[in-house]
PDB file of C-alpha atoms in Angstrom:
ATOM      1  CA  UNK A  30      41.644 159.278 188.833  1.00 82.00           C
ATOM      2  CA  UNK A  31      39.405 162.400 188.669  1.00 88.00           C
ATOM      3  CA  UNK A  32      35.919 161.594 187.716  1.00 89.00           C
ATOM      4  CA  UNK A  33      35.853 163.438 184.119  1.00 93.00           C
ATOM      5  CA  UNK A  34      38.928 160.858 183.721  1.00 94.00           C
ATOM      6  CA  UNK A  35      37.136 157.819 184.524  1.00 96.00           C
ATOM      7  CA  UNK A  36      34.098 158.457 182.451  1.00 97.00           C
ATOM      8  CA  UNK A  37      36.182 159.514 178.966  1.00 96.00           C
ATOM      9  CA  UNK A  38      37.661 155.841 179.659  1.00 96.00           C
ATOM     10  CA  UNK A  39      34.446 154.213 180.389  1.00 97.00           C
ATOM     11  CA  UNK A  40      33.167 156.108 177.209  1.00 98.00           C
ATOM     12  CA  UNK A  41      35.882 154.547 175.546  1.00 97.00           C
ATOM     13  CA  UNK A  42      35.712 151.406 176.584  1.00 96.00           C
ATOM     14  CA  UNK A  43      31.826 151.044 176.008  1.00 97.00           C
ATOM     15  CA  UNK A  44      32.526 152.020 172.182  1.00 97.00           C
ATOM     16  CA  UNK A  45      35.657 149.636 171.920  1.00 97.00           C
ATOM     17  CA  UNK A  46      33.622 146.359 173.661  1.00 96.00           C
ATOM     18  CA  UNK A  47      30.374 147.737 171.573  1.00 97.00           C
ATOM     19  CA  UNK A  48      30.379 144.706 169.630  1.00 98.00           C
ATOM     20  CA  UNK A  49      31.184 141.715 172.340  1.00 97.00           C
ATOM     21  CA  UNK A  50      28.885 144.128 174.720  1.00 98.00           C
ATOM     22  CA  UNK A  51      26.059 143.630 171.622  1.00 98.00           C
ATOM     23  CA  UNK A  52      26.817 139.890 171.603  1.00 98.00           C
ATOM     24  CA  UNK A  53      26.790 139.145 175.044  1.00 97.00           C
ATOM     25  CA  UNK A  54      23.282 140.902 175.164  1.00 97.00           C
ATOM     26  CA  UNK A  55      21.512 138.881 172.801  1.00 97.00           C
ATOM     27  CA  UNK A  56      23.644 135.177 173.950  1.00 97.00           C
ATOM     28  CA  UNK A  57      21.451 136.090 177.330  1.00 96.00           C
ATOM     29  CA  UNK A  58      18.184 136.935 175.079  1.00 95.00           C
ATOM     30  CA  UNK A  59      18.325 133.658 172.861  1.00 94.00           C
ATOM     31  CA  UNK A  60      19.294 131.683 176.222  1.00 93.00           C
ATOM     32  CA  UNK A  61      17.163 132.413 178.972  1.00 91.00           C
ATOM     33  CA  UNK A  62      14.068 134.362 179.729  1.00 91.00           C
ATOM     34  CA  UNK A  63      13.845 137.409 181.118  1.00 91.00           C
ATOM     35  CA  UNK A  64      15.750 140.763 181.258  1.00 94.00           C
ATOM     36  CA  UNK A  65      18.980 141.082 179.837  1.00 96.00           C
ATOM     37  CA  UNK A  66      20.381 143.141 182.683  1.00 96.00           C
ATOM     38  CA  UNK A  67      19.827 142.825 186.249  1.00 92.00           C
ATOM     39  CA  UNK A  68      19.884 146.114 188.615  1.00 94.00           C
ATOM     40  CA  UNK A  69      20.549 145.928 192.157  1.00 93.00           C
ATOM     41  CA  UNK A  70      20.775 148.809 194.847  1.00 95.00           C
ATOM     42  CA  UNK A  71      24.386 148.896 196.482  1.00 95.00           C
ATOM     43  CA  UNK A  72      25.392 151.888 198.258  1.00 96.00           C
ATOM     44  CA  UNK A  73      28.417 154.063 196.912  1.00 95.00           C
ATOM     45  CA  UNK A  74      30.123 157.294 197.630  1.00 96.00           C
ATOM     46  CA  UNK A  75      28.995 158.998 200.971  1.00 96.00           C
ATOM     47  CA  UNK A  76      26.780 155.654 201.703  1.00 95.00           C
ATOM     48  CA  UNK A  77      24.425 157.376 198.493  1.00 96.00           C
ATOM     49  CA  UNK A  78      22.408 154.564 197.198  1.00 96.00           C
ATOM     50  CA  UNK A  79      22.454 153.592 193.250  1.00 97.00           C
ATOM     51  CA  UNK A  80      20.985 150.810 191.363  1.00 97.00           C
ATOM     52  CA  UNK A  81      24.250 148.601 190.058  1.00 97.00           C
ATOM     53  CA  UNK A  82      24.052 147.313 186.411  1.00 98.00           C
ATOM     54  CA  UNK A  83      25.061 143.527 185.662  1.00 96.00           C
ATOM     55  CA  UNK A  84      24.186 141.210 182.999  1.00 96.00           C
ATOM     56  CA  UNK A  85      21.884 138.495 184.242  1.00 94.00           C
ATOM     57  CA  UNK A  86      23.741 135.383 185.145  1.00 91.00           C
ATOM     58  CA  UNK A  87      20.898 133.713 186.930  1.00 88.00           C
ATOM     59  CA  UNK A  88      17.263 132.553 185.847  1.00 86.00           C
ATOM     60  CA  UNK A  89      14.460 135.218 186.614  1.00 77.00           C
ATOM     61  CA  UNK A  90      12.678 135.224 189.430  1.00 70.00           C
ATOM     62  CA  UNK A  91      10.830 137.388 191.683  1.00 60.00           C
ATOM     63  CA  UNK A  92      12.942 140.287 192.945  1.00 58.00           C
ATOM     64  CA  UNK A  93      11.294 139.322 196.940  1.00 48.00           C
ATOM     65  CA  UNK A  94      12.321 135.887 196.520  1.00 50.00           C
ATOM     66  CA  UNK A  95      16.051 137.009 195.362  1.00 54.00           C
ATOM     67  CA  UNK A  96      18.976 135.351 197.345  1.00 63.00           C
ATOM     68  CA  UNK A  97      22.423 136.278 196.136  1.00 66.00           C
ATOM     69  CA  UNK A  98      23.713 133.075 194.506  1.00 66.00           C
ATOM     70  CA  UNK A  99      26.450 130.769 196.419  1.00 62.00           C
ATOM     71  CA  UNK A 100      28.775 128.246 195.059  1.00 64.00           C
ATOM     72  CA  UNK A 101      26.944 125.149 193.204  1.00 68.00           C
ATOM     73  CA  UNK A 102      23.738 127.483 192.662  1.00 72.00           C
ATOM     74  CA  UNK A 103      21.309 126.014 190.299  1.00 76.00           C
ATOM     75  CA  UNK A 104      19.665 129.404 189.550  1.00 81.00           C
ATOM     76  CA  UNK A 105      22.797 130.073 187.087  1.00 86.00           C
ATOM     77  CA  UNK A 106      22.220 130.002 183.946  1.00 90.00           C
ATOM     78  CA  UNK A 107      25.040 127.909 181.605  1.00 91.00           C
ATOM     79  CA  UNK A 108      25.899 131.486 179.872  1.00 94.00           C
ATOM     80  CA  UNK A 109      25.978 133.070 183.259  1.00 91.00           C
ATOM     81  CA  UNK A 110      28.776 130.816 184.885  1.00 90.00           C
ATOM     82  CA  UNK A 111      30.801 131.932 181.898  1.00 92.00           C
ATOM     83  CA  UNK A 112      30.423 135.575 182.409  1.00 92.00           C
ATOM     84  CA  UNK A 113      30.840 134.913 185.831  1.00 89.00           C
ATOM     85  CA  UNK A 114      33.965 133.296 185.736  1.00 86.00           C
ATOM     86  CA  UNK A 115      35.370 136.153 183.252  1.00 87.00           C
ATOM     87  CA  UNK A 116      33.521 138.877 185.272  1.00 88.00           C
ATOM     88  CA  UNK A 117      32.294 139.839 181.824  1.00 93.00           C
ATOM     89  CA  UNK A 118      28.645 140.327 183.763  1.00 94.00           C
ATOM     90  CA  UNK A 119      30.277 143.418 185.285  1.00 94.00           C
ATOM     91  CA  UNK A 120      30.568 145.491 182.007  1.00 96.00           C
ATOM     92  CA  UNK A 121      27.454 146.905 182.203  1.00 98.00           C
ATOM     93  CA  UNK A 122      28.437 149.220 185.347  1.00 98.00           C
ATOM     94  CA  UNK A 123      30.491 151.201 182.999  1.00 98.00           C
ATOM     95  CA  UNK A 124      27.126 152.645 182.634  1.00 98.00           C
ATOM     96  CA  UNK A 125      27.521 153.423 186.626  1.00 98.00           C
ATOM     97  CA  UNK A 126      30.538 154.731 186.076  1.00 98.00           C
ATOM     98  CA  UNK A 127      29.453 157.166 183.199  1.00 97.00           C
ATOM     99  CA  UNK A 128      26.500 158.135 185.690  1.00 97.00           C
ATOM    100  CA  UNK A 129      29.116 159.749 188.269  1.00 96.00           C
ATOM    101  CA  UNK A 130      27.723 156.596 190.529  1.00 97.00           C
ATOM    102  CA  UNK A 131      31.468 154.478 190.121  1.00 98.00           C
ATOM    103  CA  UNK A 132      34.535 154.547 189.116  1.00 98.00           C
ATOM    104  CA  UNK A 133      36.938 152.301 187.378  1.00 97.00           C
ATOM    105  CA  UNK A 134      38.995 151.727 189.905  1.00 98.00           C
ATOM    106  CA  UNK A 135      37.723 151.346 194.190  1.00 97.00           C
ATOM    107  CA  UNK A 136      36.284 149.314 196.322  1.00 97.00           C
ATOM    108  CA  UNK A 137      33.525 147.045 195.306  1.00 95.00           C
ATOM    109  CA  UNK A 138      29.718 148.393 196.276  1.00 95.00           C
ATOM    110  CA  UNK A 139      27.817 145.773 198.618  1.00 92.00           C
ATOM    111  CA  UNK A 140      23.734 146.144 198.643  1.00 91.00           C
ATOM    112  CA  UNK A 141      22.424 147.897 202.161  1.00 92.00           C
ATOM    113  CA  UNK A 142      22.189 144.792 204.260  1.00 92.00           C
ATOM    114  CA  UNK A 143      25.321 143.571 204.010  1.00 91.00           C
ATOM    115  CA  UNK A 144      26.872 147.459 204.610  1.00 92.00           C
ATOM    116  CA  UNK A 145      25.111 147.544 207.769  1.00 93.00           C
ATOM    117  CA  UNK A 146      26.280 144.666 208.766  1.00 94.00           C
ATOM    118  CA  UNK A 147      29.819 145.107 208.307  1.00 95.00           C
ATOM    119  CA  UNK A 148      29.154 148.373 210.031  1.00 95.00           C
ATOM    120  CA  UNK A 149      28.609 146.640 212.693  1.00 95.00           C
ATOM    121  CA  UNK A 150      31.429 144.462 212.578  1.00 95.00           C
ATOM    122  CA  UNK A 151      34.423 146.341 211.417  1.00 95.00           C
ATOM    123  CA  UNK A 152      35.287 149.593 212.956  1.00 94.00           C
ATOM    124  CA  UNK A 153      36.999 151.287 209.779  1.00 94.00           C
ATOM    125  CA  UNK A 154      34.692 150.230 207.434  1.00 95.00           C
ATOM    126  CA  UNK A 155      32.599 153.270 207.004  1.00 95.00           C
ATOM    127  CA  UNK A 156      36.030 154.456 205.129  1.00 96.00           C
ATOM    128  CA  UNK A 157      35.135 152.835 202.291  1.00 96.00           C
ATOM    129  CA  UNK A 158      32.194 155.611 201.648  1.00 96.00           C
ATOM    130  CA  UNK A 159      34.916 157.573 201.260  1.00 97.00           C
ATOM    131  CA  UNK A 160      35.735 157.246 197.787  1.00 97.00           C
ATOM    132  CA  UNK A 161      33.284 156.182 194.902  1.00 97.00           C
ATOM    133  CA  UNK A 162      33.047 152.150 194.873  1.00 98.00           C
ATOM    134  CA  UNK A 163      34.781 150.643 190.879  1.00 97.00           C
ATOM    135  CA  UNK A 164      34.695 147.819 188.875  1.00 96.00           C
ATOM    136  CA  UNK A 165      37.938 146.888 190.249  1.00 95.00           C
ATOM    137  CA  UNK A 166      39.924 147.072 193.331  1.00 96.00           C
ATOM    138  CA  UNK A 167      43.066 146.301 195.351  1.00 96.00           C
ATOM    139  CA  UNK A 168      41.097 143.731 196.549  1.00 94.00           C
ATOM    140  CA  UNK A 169      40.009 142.176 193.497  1.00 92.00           C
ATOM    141  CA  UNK A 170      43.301 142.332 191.970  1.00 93.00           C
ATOM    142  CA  UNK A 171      44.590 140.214 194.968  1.00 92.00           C
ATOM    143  CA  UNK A 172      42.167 137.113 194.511  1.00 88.00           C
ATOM    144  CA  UNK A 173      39.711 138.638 197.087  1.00 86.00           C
ATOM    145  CA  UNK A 174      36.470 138.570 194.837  1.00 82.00           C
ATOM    146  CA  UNK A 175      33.220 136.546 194.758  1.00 77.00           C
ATOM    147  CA  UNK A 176      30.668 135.158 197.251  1.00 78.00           C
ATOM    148  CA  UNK A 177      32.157 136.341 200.845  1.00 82.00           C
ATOM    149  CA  UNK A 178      31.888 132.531 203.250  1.00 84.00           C
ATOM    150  CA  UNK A 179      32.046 134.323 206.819  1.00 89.00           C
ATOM    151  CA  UNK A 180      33.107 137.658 208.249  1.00 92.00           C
ATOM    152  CA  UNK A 181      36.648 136.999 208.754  1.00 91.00           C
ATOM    153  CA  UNK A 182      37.598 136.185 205.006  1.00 89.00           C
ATOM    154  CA  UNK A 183      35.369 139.885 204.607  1.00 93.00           C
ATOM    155  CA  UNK A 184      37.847 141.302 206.910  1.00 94.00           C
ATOM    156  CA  UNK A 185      40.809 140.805 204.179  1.00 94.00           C
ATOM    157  CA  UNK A 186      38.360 142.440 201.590  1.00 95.00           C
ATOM    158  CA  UNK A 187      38.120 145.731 204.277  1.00 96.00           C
ATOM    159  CA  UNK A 188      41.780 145.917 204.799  1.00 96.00           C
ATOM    160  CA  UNK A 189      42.526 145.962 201.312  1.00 96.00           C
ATOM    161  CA  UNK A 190      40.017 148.768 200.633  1.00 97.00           C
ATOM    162  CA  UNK A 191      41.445 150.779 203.556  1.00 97.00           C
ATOM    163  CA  UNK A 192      45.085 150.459 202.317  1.00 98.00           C
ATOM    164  CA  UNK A 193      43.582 151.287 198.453  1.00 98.00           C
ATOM    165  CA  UNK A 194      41.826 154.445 199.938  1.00 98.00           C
ATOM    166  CA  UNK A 195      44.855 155.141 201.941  1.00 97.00           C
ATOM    167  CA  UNK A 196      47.357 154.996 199.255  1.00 97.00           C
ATOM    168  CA  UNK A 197      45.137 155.908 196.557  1.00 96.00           C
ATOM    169  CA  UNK A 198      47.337 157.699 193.135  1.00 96.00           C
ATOM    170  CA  UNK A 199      46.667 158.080 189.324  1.00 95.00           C
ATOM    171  CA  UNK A 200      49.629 155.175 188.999  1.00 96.00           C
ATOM    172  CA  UNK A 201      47.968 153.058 191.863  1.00 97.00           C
ATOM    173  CA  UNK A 202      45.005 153.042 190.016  1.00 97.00           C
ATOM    174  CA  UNK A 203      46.522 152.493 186.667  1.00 95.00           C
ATOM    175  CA  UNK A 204      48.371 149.593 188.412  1.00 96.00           C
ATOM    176  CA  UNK A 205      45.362 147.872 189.669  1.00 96.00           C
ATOM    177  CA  UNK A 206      43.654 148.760 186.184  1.00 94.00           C
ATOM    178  CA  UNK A 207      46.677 147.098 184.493  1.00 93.00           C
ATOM    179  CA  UNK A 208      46.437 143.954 186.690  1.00 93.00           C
ATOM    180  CA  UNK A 209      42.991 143.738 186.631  1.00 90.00           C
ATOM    181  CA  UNK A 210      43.401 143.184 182.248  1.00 86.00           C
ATOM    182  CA  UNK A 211      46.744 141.472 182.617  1.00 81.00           C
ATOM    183  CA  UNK A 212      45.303 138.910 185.184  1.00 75.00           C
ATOM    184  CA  UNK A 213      42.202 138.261 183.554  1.00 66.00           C
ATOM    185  CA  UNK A 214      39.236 138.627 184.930  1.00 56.00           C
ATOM    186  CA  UNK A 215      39.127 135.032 185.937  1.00 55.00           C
ATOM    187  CA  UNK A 216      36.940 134.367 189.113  1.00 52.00           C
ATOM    188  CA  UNK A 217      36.870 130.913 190.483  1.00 47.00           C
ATOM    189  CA  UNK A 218      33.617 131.648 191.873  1.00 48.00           C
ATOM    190  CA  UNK A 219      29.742 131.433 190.904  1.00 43.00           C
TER     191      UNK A 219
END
């Protein structure tokens, strides 16, 4: 999908979930202190760095003494296993996608320390800066989602990207898209 494509449909989108998008903004308000939203540099398309938008899930804290959250983490909030079990704390990166910075449908951004990492690790994996990163991905759509335990489950991630990029159509993506709602956005992670 072209990128004047994907942002009429995250336009869309943002006006159709306007409403649960509203409620799910002031749930986190009334719950827990702090921000609403929670921004987060990843790296996208061409390795360009952009700051990801998320609804908070976890208490606030310093940003220095951030650690991305594992199974059993304490720091999430009651609210925030929800939308992190429905993935409903993604919506807010249709924002990224109406920026240019995403699109609906690619691999998943990572922030810069875990790219360079994996750079190190798996020789195709600079392909991924190949196409914008999404919401959604082959990968995703295939129960590969969450917190990553070691290198080698990461490896299943990568090959999934590379055979998205690789065989990447307007009907691929609209499969993956219709997978992604059919399926749920059920994670069975933190």
């Amino acid at each position: 999908m072209g990128t004047l494509t994907n942002k009429l449909l995250a336009a869309f989108i943002l006006v159709l979930l306007l409403p649960l998008l509203l409620t799910l903004a002031l749930l986190i308000r009334l719950t827990s202190k702090g921000p609403v939203f929670y921004k987060q540099q990843r790296l996208g398309y061409c390795k360009q760095p952009f700051a990801i938008y998320k609804f908070r899930t976890m208490k606030a804290c310093p940003a220095e003494t951030f650690k991305a959250a594992m199974p059993g983490d304490s720091r999430i909030t009651r609210l925030g296993h929800f939308l992190r079990k429905t993935s409903l704390d993604e919506l807010p990166q249709l924002i990224n996608v109406l920026k240019g910075e995403m699109a609906l449908v690619g691999p998943r951004p990572y922030v810069p320390e875990q790219n360079h990492h994996y750079e190190t690790v798996f020789a195709n994996y600079h392909l991924r800066y190949t196409v914008p990163p999404g919401m959604t991905g082959w990968a995703q759509v295939n129960g590969l989602r969450g917190y990553v335990k070691s290198d080698a489950a990461m490896q299943e991630r990568v090959n999934a990207d590379i055979y998205y990029i690789h065989h990447k159509t307007l009907l691929f993506d609209l499969k993956i898209m219709l997978r992604t709602l059919i399926h749920g956005f059920i994670n069975n992670q933190p």
